[in-house]
PDB file of C-alpha atoms in Angstrom:
ATOM      1  CA  MET A   1       4.478  -9.312  37.154  1.00 79.00           C
ATOM      2  CA  ILE A   2       2.848  -8.611  33.789  1.00 89.00           C
ATOM      3  CA  ALA A   3       4.585 -10.395  30.915  1.00 96.00           C
ATOM      4  CA  VAL A   4       5.561  -7.999  28.124  1.00 97.00           C
ATOM      5  CA  HIS A   5       6.583  -9.650  24.859  1.00 98.00           C
ATOM      6  CA  HIS A   6       9.166  -8.081  22.541  1.00 98.00           C
ATOM      7  CA  ARG A   7       8.458  -9.156  18.970  1.00 98.00           C
ATOM      8  CA  TYR A   8       9.131  -8.518  15.301  1.00 98.00           C
ATOM      9  CA  ALA A   9       6.854  -8.702  12.288  1.00 98.00           C
ATOM     10  CA  THR A  10       7.612  -8.206   8.605  1.00 98.00           C
ATOM     11  CA  VAL A  11       5.196  -5.745   7.005  1.00 98.00           C
ATOM     12  CA  GLN A  12       5.520  -4.667   3.369  1.00 97.00           C
ATOM     13  CA  GLY A  13       8.993  -6.186   3.394  1.00 97.00           C
ATOM     14  CA  ARG A  14      10.107  -4.148   6.435  1.00 98.00           C
ATOM     15  CA  ARG A  15      10.881  -5.594   9.845  1.00 98.00           C
ATOM     16  CA  LEU A  16       8.975  -3.802  12.596  1.00 98.00           C
ATOM     17  CA  PHE A  17       9.611  -4.195  16.307  1.00 98.00           C
ATOM     18  CA  TYR A  18       6.685  -4.048  18.707  1.00 98.00           C
ATOM     19  CA  ARG A  19       5.901  -4.653  22.353  1.00 98.00           C
ATOM     20  CA  GLU A  20       2.788  -6.653  23.198  1.00 98.00           C
ATOM     21  CA  ALA A  21       1.113  -7.593  26.462  1.00 98.00           C
ATOM     22  CA  GLY A  22      -2.237  -8.587  27.900  1.00 98.00           C
ATOM     23  CA  PRO A  23      -4.936 -11.076  26.930  1.00 97.00           C
ATOM     24  CA  ALA A  24      -5.329 -11.462  23.169  1.00 95.00           C
ATOM     25  CA  ASP A  25      -9.118 -11.396  23.496  1.00 96.00           C
ATOM     26  CA  ALA A  26      -9.233  -8.232  25.614  1.00 97.00           C
ATOM     27  CA  PRO A  27     -10.053  -4.793  24.150  1.00 97.00           C
ATOM     28  CA  ALA A  28      -7.027  -3.580  22.212  1.00 98.00           C
ATOM     29  CA  VAL A  29      -5.043  -0.434  22.945  1.00 98.00           C
ATOM     30  CA  VAL A  30      -2.452   0.733  20.405  1.00 98.00           C
ATOM     31  CA  LEU A  31       0.297   3.053  21.655  1.00 99.00           C
ATOM     32  CA  LEU A  32       1.941   5.304  19.039  1.00 99.00           C
ATOM     33  CA  HIS A  33       5.147   7.057  20.041  1.00 98.00           C
ATOM     34  CA  GLY A  34       6.624  10.370  18.983  1.00 98.00           C
ATOM     35  CA  TYR A  35       9.987  11.850  18.017  1.00 98.00           C
ATOM     36  CA  PRO A  36      12.744  11.037  18.870  1.00 98.00           C
ATOM     37  CA  THR A  37      11.782   8.028  20.924  1.00 97.00           C
ATOM     38  CA  SER A  38      10.183   4.612  20.331  1.00 98.00           C
ATOM     39  CA  SER A  39       7.962   2.131  22.137  1.00 98.00           C
ATOM     40  CA  PHE A  40      10.586   2.459  24.885  1.00 98.00           C
ATOM     41  CA  MET A  41       8.562   5.455  26.103  1.00 98.00           C
ATOM     42  CA  PHE A  42       5.741   3.040  27.026  1.00 98.00           C
ATOM     43  CA  ARG A  43       7.889   0.595  29.008  1.00 97.00           C
ATOM     44  CA  HIS A  44       6.060   1.461  32.262  1.00 97.00           C
ATOM     45  CA  LEU A  45       2.609   2.189  30.841  1.00 98.00           C
ATOM     46  CA  ILE A  46       2.254  -1.176  29.080  1.00 98.00           C
ATOM     47  CA  PRO A  47       2.246  -3.317  32.259  1.00 98.00           C
ATOM     48  CA  ALA A  48      -0.011  -0.731  33.942  1.00 98.00           C
ATOM     49  CA  LEU A  49      -2.708  -1.439  31.322  1.00 98.00           C
ATOM     50  CA  ALA A  50      -2.094  -5.035  30.289  1.00 98.00           C
ATOM     51  CA  ASP A  51      -3.995  -6.717  33.100  1.00 97.00           C
ATOM     52  CA  ARG A  52      -7.186  -5.512  31.420  1.00 97.00           C
ATOM     53  CA  TYR A  53      -6.243  -4.704  27.818  1.00 98.00           C
ATOM     54  CA  HIS A  54      -4.398  -6.157  24.849  1.00 98.00           C
ATOM     55  CA  VAL A  55      -1.635  -3.570  24.461  1.00 98.00           C
ATOM     56  CA  ILE A  56       0.432  -3.152  21.285  1.00 98.00           C
ATOM     57  CA  ALA A  57       3.213  -0.584  20.931  1.00 98.00           C
ATOM     58  CA  PRO A  58       5.185  -0.573  17.657  1.00 98.00           C
ATOM     59  CA  ASP A  59       8.392   1.250  16.789  1.00 98.00           C
ATOM     60  CA  HIS A  60       7.854   3.325  13.664  1.00 98.00           C
ATOM     61  CA  LEU A  61      10.166   2.527  10.763  1.00 98.00           C
ATOM     62  CA  GLY A  62      13.436   4.403  11.284  1.00 98.00           C
ATOM     63  CA  PHE A  63      12.974   4.482  15.067  1.00 98.00           C
ATOM     64  CA  GLY A  64      13.868   2.221  17.955  1.00 98.00           C
ATOM     65  CA  LEU A  65      14.496  -1.395  17.000  1.00 98.00           C
ATOM     66  CA  SER A  66      12.519  -1.394  13.738  1.00 98.00           C
ATOM     67  CA  ASP A  67      14.285  -1.414  10.395  1.00 98.00           C
ATOM     68  CA  ALA A  68      15.767   1.883   9.278  1.00 98.00           C
ATOM     69  CA  PRO A  69      16.331   1.655   5.527  1.00 98.00           C
ATOM     70  CA  PRO A  70      18.249   4.643   4.148  1.00 98.00           C
ATOM     71  CA  ALA A  71      16.209   7.674   3.162  1.00 98.00           C
ATOM     72  CA  ASP A  72      17.205   7.209  -0.477  1.00 97.00           C
ATOM     73  CA  GLU A  73      15.717   3.679  -0.424  1.00 97.00           C
ATOM     74  CA  PHE A  74      12.464   4.399   1.412  1.00 98.00           C
ATOM     75  CA  ASP A  75      10.190   7.421   1.148  1.00 97.00           C
ATOM     76  CA  TYR A  76       9.799   8.461   4.782  1.00 98.00           C
ATOM     77  CA  THR A  77       6.405  10.127   5.040  1.00 98.00           C
ATOM     78  CA  PHE A  78       3.624  10.032   7.601  1.00 98.00           C
ATOM     79  CA  ASP A  79       1.450   8.344   4.992  1.00 98.00           C
ATOM     80  CA  ALA A  80       4.043   5.579   4.664  1.00 98.00           C
ATOM     81  CA  LEU A  81       4.431   5.126   8.432  1.00 98.00           C
ATOM     82  CA  THR A  82       0.643   4.938   8.743  1.00 98.00           C
ATOM     83  CA  GLY A  83       0.481   2.265   6.062  1.00 98.00           C
ATOM     84  CA  LEU A  84       3.036   0.156   7.921  1.00 98.00           C
ATOM     85  CA  THR A  85       1.161   0.564  11.201  1.00 98.00           C
ATOM     86  CA  ALA A  86      -2.123  -0.442   9.560  1.00 98.00           C
ATOM     87  CA  GLY A  87      -0.379  -3.433   8.007  1.00 98.00           C
ATOM     88  CA  LEU A  88       0.989  -4.537  11.370  1.00 98.00           C
ATOM     89  CA  LEU A  89      -2.419  -4.287  13.045  1.00 98.00           C
ATOM     90  CA  ASP A  90      -4.000  -6.232  10.197  1.00 98.00           C
ATOM     91  CA  GLN A  91      -1.342  -8.940  10.501  1.00 98.00           C
ATOM     92  CA  LEU A  92      -2.004  -9.165  14.246  1.00 98.00           C
ATOM     93  CA  GLY A  93      -5.750  -9.424  13.657  1.00 97.00           C
ATOM     94  CA  VAL A  94      -6.494  -6.185  15.493  1.00 98.00           C
ATOM     95  CA  ARG A  95      -9.608  -4.757  13.871  1.00 96.00           C
ATOM     96  CA  ARG A  96     -10.878  -2.393  16.590  1.00 97.00           C
ATOM     97  CA  TYR A  97      -8.764  -0.559  19.111  1.00 98.00           C
ATOM     98  CA  ALA A  98      -8.344   2.476  21.313  1.00 98.00           C
ATOM     99  CA  VAL A  99      -5.384   4.561  20.222  1.00 98.00           C
ATOM    100  CA  TYR A 100      -2.912   6.529  22.344  1.00 98.00           C
ATOM    101  CA  VAL A 101      -1.050   9.189  20.362  1.00 98.00           C
ATOM    102  CA  GLN A 102       1.889  11.377  21.321  1.00 98.00           C
ATOM    103  CA  ASP A 103       3.813  13.809  19.099  1.00 98.00           C
ATOM    104  CA  TYR A 104       4.526  11.968  15.773  1.00 98.00           C
ATOM    105  CA  GLY A 105       2.077   9.298  16.853  1.00 98.00           C
ATOM    106  CA  ALA A 106      -0.747  11.814  16.452  1.00 98.00           C
ATOM    107  CA  PRO A 107      -0.577  12.342  12.669  1.00 98.00           C
ATOM    108  CA  ILE A 108      -0.258   8.574  12.277  1.00 98.00           C
ATOM    109  CA  GLY A 109      -3.245   7.969  14.549  1.00 98.00           C
ATOM    110  CA  TRP A 110      -5.311  10.630  12.778  1.00 98.00           C
ATOM    111  CA  ARG A 111      -4.635   9.002   9.413  1.00 98.00           C
ATOM    112  CA  LEU A 112      -5.646   5.597  10.785  1.00 98.00           C
ATOM    113  CA  ALA A 113      -8.907   7.024  12.122  1.00 98.00           C
ATOM    114  CA  LEU A 114      -9.705   8.892   8.910  1.00 98.00           C
ATOM    115  CA  ALA A 115      -9.057   5.789   6.810  1.00 98.00           C
ATOM    116  CA  ASP A 116     -11.222   3.534   9.014  1.00 98.00           C
ATOM    117  CA  PRO A 117     -13.370   5.489  11.492  1.00 97.00           C
ATOM    118  CA  GLU A 118     -15.087   2.349  12.766  1.00 96.00           C
ATOM    119  CA  ALA A 119     -11.796   0.814  13.840  1.00 98.00           C
ATOM    120  CA  VAL A 120     -10.997   3.423  16.502  1.00 98.00           C
ATOM    121  CA  THR A 121     -13.033   2.863  19.669  1.00 98.00           C
ATOM    122  CA  ALA A 122     -11.463   5.673  21.726  1.00 98.00           C
ATOM    123  CA  ILE A 123      -8.687   8.257  21.521  1.00 98.00           C
ATOM    124  CA  ILE A 124      -6.105   9.138  24.147  1.00 98.00           C
ATOM    125  CA  THR A 125      -3.949  12.076  23.152  1.00 98.00           C
ATOM    126  CA  GLN A 126      -0.958  12.848  25.339  1.00 98.00           C
ATOM    127  CA  ASN A 127       0.581  15.980  23.857  1.00 98.00           C
ATOM    128  CA  GLY A 128      -0.504  14.691  20.465  1.00 98.00           C
ATOM    129  CA  ASN A 129      -1.534  17.701  18.443  1.00 98.00           C
ATOM    130  CA  GLY A 130      -4.574  18.076  16.197  1.00 98.00           C
ATOM    131  CA  TYR A 131      -5.146  21.856  16.108  1.00 98.00           C
ATOM    132  CA  ASP A 132      -3.204  24.914  14.992  1.00 98.00           C
ATOM    133  CA  ALA A 133      -3.727  26.267  18.506  1.00 98.00           C
ATOM    134  CA  GLY A 134      -1.380  23.611  19.863  1.00 98.00           C
ATOM    135  CA  PHE A 135       1.748  24.805  18.071  1.00 98.00           C
ATOM    136  CA  VAL A 136       4.167  26.809  20.234  1.00 98.00           C
ATOM    137  CA  PRO A 137       5.777  29.223  17.722  1.00 97.00           C
ATOM    138  CA  GLY A 138       9.023  29.524  19.671  1.00 96.00           C
ATOM    139  CA  PHE A 139       9.730  25.877  18.891  1.00 97.00           C
ATOM    140  CA  TRP A 140       8.026  25.491  15.516  1.00 98.00           C
ATOM    141  CA  GLN A 141       9.449  28.511  13.707  1.00 97.00           C
ATOM    142  CA  THR A 142      12.624  26.561  12.893  1.00 97.00           C
ATOM    143  CA  VAL A 143      10.519  23.734  11.442  1.00 98.00           C
ATOM    144  CA  TRP A 144       8.322  26.126   9.484  1.00 98.00           C
ATOM    145  CA  ASP A 145      11.403  27.851   8.058  1.00 98.00           C
ATOM    146  CA  TYR A 146      12.681  24.457   6.891  1.00 98.00           C
ATOM    147  CA  HIS A 147       9.311  23.693   5.304  1.00 97.00           C
ATOM    148  CA  ARG A 148       9.374  26.970   3.403  1.00 96.00           C
ATOM    149  CA  GLU A 149      12.787  26.335   1.887  1.00 97.00           C
ATOM    150  CA  GLN A 150      15.580  23.839   2.365  1.00 96.00           C
ATOM    151  CA  THR A 151      18.819  25.793   2.452  1.00 98.00           C
ATOM    152  CA  PRO A 152      22.101  25.132   4.245  1.00 97.00           C
ATOM    153  CA  GLU A 153      20.972  27.649   6.863  1.00 98.00           C
ATOM    154  CA  THR A 154      17.530  26.160   7.525  1.00 98.00           C
ATOM    155  CA  GLU A 155      18.948  22.633   7.545  1.00 98.00           C
ATOM    156  CA  ARG A 156      21.691  23.611   9.964  1.00 97.00           C
ATOM    157  CA  ALA A 157      19.099  25.120  12.294  1.00 98.00           C
ATOM    158  CA  ILE A 158      16.803  22.103  12.278  1.00 98.00           C
ATOM    159  CA  ARG A 159      19.673  19.661  12.728  1.00 98.00           C
ATOM    160  CA  THR A 160      20.061  20.993  16.257  1.00 97.00           C
ATOM    161  CA  ALA A 161      16.943  18.935  17.097  1.00 97.00           C
ATOM    162  CA  LEU A 162      19.088  15.809  16.653  1.00 98.00           C
ATOM    163  CA  SER A 163      21.563  16.858  19.344  1.00 98.00           C
ATOM    164  CA  LEU A 164      21.764  15.367  22.811  1.00 98.00           C
ATOM    165  CA  ASP A 165      21.063  18.760  24.392  1.00 98.00           C
ATOM    166  CA  ALA A 166      17.911  19.265  22.320  1.00 98.00           C
ATOM    167  CA  ILE A 167      16.577  15.801  23.148  1.00 98.00           C
ATOM    168  CA  ARG A 168      17.348  16.356  26.825  1.00 98.00           C
ATOM    169  CA  TRP A 169      15.458  19.673  26.579  1.00 98.00           C
ATOM    170  CA  GLN A 170      12.396  17.813  25.262  1.00 98.00           C
ATOM    171  CA  TYR A 171      12.413  15.519  28.275  1.00 98.00           C
ATOM    172  CA  LEU A 172      13.051  18.100  30.999  1.00 98.00           C
ATOM    173  CA  THR A 173      11.277  21.277  29.906  1.00 98.00           C
ATOM    174  CA  GLY A 174       8.163  21.886  31.972  1.00 97.00           C
ATOM    175  CA  VAL A 175       8.918  19.125  34.493  1.00 98.00           C
ATOM    176  CA  PRO A 176       8.627  20.455  38.066  1.00 96.00           C
ATOM    177  CA  ASP A 177      11.118  17.930  39.458  1.00 97.00           C
ATOM    178  CA  GLU A 178      13.727  17.065  36.838  1.00 97.00           C
ATOM    179  CA  SER A 179      15.198  14.343  39.046  1.00 98.00           C
ATOM    180  CA  LEU A 180      12.130  12.209  38.272  1.00 96.00           C
ATOM    181  CA  VAL A 181      13.222  11.856  34.630  1.00 98.00           C
ATOM    182  CA  SER A 182      15.861   9.208  34.039  1.00 97.00           C
ATOM    183  CA  PRO A 183      18.823  10.339  31.902  1.00 98.00           C
ATOM    184  CA  ASP A 184      18.554   6.920  30.241  1.00 97.00           C
ATOM    185  CA  THR A 185      15.718   8.380  28.177  1.00 98.00           C
ATOM    186  CA  TRP A 186      17.559  11.072  26.271  1.00 98.00           C
ATOM    187  CA  HIS A 187      20.777   9.052  25.992  1.00 98.00           C
ATOM    188  CA  HIS A 188      18.798   6.087  24.618  1.00 97.00           C
ATOM    189  CA  ASP A 189      17.001   8.221  22.040  1.00 98.00           C
ATOM    190  CA  HIS A 190      20.112  10.142  21.021  1.00 98.00           C
ATOM    191  CA  ALA A 191      22.070   6.944  20.437  1.00 97.00           C
ATOM    192  CA  LEU A 192      19.406   5.653  18.047  1.00 97.00           C
ATOM    193  CA  VAL A 193      18.902   8.848  16.030  1.00 96.00           C
ATOM    194  CA  SER A 194      22.699   9.147  15.794  1.00 97.00           C
ATOM    195  CA  ARG A 195      23.083   5.907  13.845  1.00 97.00           C
ATOM    196  CA  PRO A 196      24.691   6.404  10.420  1.00 97.00           C
ATOM    197  CA  GLY A 197      22.092   7.644   7.969  1.00 97.00           C
ATOM    198  CA  ASN A 198      19.378   8.252  10.557  1.00 98.00           C
ATOM    199  CA  ASP A 199      19.815  11.998  10.275  1.00 98.00           C
ATOM    200  CA  ALA A 200      18.547  11.874   6.681  1.00 98.00           C
ATOM    201  CA  ILE A 201      15.525   9.868   7.853  1.00 98.00           C
ATOM    202  CA  GLN A 202      14.670  12.443  10.478  1.00 98.00           C
ATOM    203  CA  LEU A 203      15.152  15.345   8.067  1.00 98.00           C
ATOM    204  CA  ALA A 204      12.738  13.679   5.637  1.00 98.00           C
ATOM    205  CA  LEU A 205      10.097  13.420   8.356  1.00 98.00           C
ATOM    206  CA  PHE A 206      10.714  17.009   9.482  1.00 98.00           C
ATOM    207  CA  ARG A 207       9.968  18.055   5.902  1.00 98.00           C
ATOM    208  CA  ASP A 208       6.914  15.831   5.605  1.00 98.00           C
ATOM    209  CA  TYR A 209       5.442  17.231   8.812  1.00 98.00           C
ATOM    210  CA  ALA A 210       4.158  20.006   6.550  1.00 98.00           C
ATOM    211  CA  THR A 211       1.494  17.533   5.351  1.00 98.00           C
ATOM    212  CA  ASN A 212      -0.051  17.209   8.817  1.00 98.00           C
ATOM    213  CA  PRO A 213      -1.751  20.562   9.563  1.00 98.00           C
ATOM    214  CA  PRO A 214      -3.690  20.418   6.254  1.00 98.00           C
ATOM    215  CA  LEU A 215      -5.335  17.229   7.586  1.00 98.00           C
ATOM    216  CA  TYR A 216      -6.725  19.000  10.645  1.00 98.00           C
ATOM    217  CA  LYS A 217      -9.906  20.166   8.919  1.00 98.00           C
ATOM    218  CA  GLU A 218     -10.703  16.572   7.960  1.00 98.00           C
ATOM    219  CA  LEU A 219      -9.772  15.391  11.451  1.00 98.00           C
ATOM    220  CA  HIS A 220     -12.145  17.904  13.039  1.00 98.00           C
ATOM    221  CA  ALA A 221     -14.970  16.815  10.749  1.00 98.00           C
ATOM    222  CA  TYR A 222     -14.305  13.183  11.747  1.00 98.00           C
ATOM    223  CA  LEU A 223     -14.387  14.102  15.436  1.00 98.00           C
ATOM    224  CA  ARG A 224     -17.644  16.030  15.081  1.00 98.00           C
ATOM    225  CA  ALA A 225     -19.314  13.280  13.085  1.00 98.00           C
ATOM    226  CA  ASN A 226     -18.150  10.310  15.159  1.00 97.00           C
ATOM    227  CA  GLN A 227     -17.798  11.772  18.670  1.00 97.00           C
ATOM    228  CA  PRO A 228     -15.266   9.145  19.769  1.00 98.00           C
ATOM    229  CA  PRO A 229     -14.599   8.937  23.500  1.00 98.00           C
ATOM    230  CA  LEU A 230     -11.594  11.227  23.852  1.00 98.00           C
ATOM    231  CA  LEU A 231      -9.130  11.797  26.669  1.00 98.00           C
ATOM    232  CA  ALA A 232      -6.575  14.591  26.341  1.00 98.00           C
ATOM    233  CA  VAL A 233      -3.988  14.228  29.095  1.00 98.00           C
ATOM    234  CA  TRP A 234      -1.337  16.870  28.577  1.00 98.00           C
ATOM    235  CA  GLY A 235       1.847  18.118  30.173  1.00 98.00           C
ATOM    236  CA  ARG A 236       0.968  21.765  30.730  1.00 97.00           C
ATOM    237  CA  GLY A 237       4.643  22.771  30.577  1.00 98.00           C
ATOM    238  CA  ASP A 238       5.186  21.401  27.053  1.00 98.00           C
ATOM    239  CA  GLU A 239       6.855  24.088  24.916  1.00 98.00           C
ATOM    240  CA  ILE A 240       6.301  22.111  21.697  1.00 98.00           C
ATOM    241  CA  PHE A 241       2.554  21.482  21.893  1.00 98.00           C
ATOM    242  CA  GLY A 242       1.009  23.843  24.411  1.00 98.00           C
ATOM    243  CA  PRO A 243      -2.103  23.363  26.584  1.00 98.00           C
ATOM    244  CA  ASP A 244      -4.315  25.155  24.047  1.00 98.00           C
ATOM    245  CA  GLY A 245      -3.817  22.094  21.854  1.00 98.00           C
ATOM    246  CA  ALA A 246      -5.479  19.968  24.527  1.00 98.00           C
ATOM    247  CA  ARG A 247      -8.332  22.396  25.165  1.00 98.00           C
ATOM    248  CA  ALA A 248      -9.093  22.625  21.443  1.00 98.00           C
ATOM    249  CA  PHE A 249     -10.415  19.063  21.277  1.00 98.00           C
ATOM    250  CA  SER A 250     -13.514  20.177  23.184  1.00 98.00           C
ATOM    251  CA  GLN A 251     -14.482  22.345  20.198  1.00 98.00           C
ATOM    252  CA  ASP A 252     -15.347  19.216  18.216  1.00 98.00           C
ATOM    253  CA  VAL A 253     -15.911  16.662  20.999  1.00 98.00           C
ATOM    254  CA  PRO A 254     -17.815  18.537  23.713  1.00 98.00           C
ATOM    255  CA  ASN A 255     -17.588  15.562  26.072  1.00 97.00           C
ATOM    256  CA  ALA A 256     -13.817  15.284  25.695  1.00 98.00           C
ATOM    257  CA  GLU A 257     -12.061  14.741  29.021  1.00 98.00           C
ATOM    258  CA  ILE A 258      -9.187  17.200  29.307  1.00 98.00           C
ATOM    259  CA  HIS A 259      -6.544  17.029  32.014  1.00 98.00           C
ATOM    260  CA  LEU A 260      -3.593  19.420  32.182  1.00 98.00           C
ATOM    261  CA  LEU A 261      -0.962  17.954  34.473  1.00 98.00           C
ATOM    262  CA  ASP A 262       2.293  19.331  35.822  1.00 97.00           C
ATOM    263  CA  GLY A 263       4.857  18.020  33.356  1.00 98.00           C
ATOM    264  CA  GLY A 264       6.220  18.367  29.882  1.00 98.00           C
ATOM    265  CA  HIS A 265       6.263  16.782  26.437  1.00 98.00           C
ATOM    266  CA  PHE A 266       7.094  13.306  27.742  1.00 98.00           C
ATOM    267  CA  LEU A 267       4.589  13.323  30.584  1.00 98.00           C
ATOM    268  CA  LEU A 268       4.866   9.596  31.262  1.00 98.00           C
ATOM    269  CA  GLU A 269       8.405  10.063  32.567  1.00 98.00           C
ATOM    270  CA  SER A 270       7.385  12.249  35.507  1.00 97.00           C
ATOM    271  CA  ALA A 271       3.658  11.585  35.985  1.00 97.00           C
ATOM    272  CA  GLY A 272       3.274   8.050  34.686  1.00 97.00           C
ATOM    273  CA  ASP A 273       1.180   6.710  37.553  1.00 97.00           C
ATOM    274  CA  GLU A 274      -1.265   9.617  37.333  1.00 98.00           C
ATOM    275  CA  VAL A 275      -1.580   9.256  33.566  1.00 98.00           C
ATOM    276  CA  ALA A 276      -2.082   5.488  33.817  1.00 98.00           C
ATOM    277  CA  GLY A 277      -4.838   5.993  36.390  1.00 98.00           C
ATOM    278  CA  LEU A 278      -6.653   8.477  34.161  1.00 98.00           C
ATOM    279  CA  ILE A 279      -6.351   6.133  31.180  1.00 98.00           C
ATOM    280  CA  ARG A 280      -7.636   3.108  33.088  1.00 98.00           C
ATOM    281  CA  ASP A 281     -10.647   5.041  34.363  1.00 97.00           C
ATOM    282  CA  PHE A 282     -11.350   6.503  30.917  1.00 98.00           C
ATOM    283  CA  LEU A 283     -11.016   3.203  29.044  1.00 98.00           C
ATOM    284  CA  ALA A 284     -13.188   1.349  31.554  1.00 96.00           C
ATOM    285  CA  ARG A 285     -16.016   3.772  30.807  1.00 94.00           C
ATOM    286  CA  ALA A 286     -15.305   4.094  27.076  1.00 92.00           C
ATOM    287  CA  THR A 287     -15.150   0.362  26.404  1.00 80.00           C
ATOM    288  CA  SER A 288     -18.298  -0.368  28.427  1.00 70.00           C
ATOM    289  CA  ALA A 289     -20.165   2.423  26.603  1.00 59.00           C
ATOM    290  CA  ARG A 290     -19.153   1.017  23.222  1.00 56.00           C
TER     291      ARG A 290
END
């Protein structure tokens, strides 16, 4: 059995939880989770990679077991979450790493790569968007309305994303066999985002998501210039970030490896073994090439 360590580190005065496994001198892989989950989403993937890689999976501030200072005491932005992630990696002595991004993890991963292109040895994007083509309007219109103006009506609409039914929808939509997805997932996530004051944290990040699409032009230039090894493994049934978001990476990285699998937004829950196999094969080639 692979030993997975559950640890805390204080970064910029904030206590961050992270999971860590694998040899410290092995190539590093950093796993960045999305909304509304935490490093809990990687509980099966970590041991599937850690025999060969040094795997690190933090909980973003406000998520999982990391600190969650009130929104009026901390400015919750993707820039701020990126700074904390960079600080954690620096504290752990991780200077070069492959990065796995999903959902919110993508804008954090893109900022890390843009700030230090030499640090990122490879990119794995699992329903982690980087192109306008990836947005599914049926889901995003509510978010875009909230970006345009914050009114009682737009806030009421976006607050539905915090509900148990909405989180369950994220896990089950597009999954061919829903019985493969444990109900523990959406109940776990809902319990954590339902903590007192966490709604204000999530609303702040919903608002700040408006800063992410403007970064795409810079991201695409980085991809064209650096041609990092890139694996896009995507749940084709995702109704948040659609398959066109995966295909788009080949515009800037012609050698990108793109796999559209039967599944949804949280692909690891129903196709974890297949995803892990693709990642292991990809990283074995990417790390040897670098």
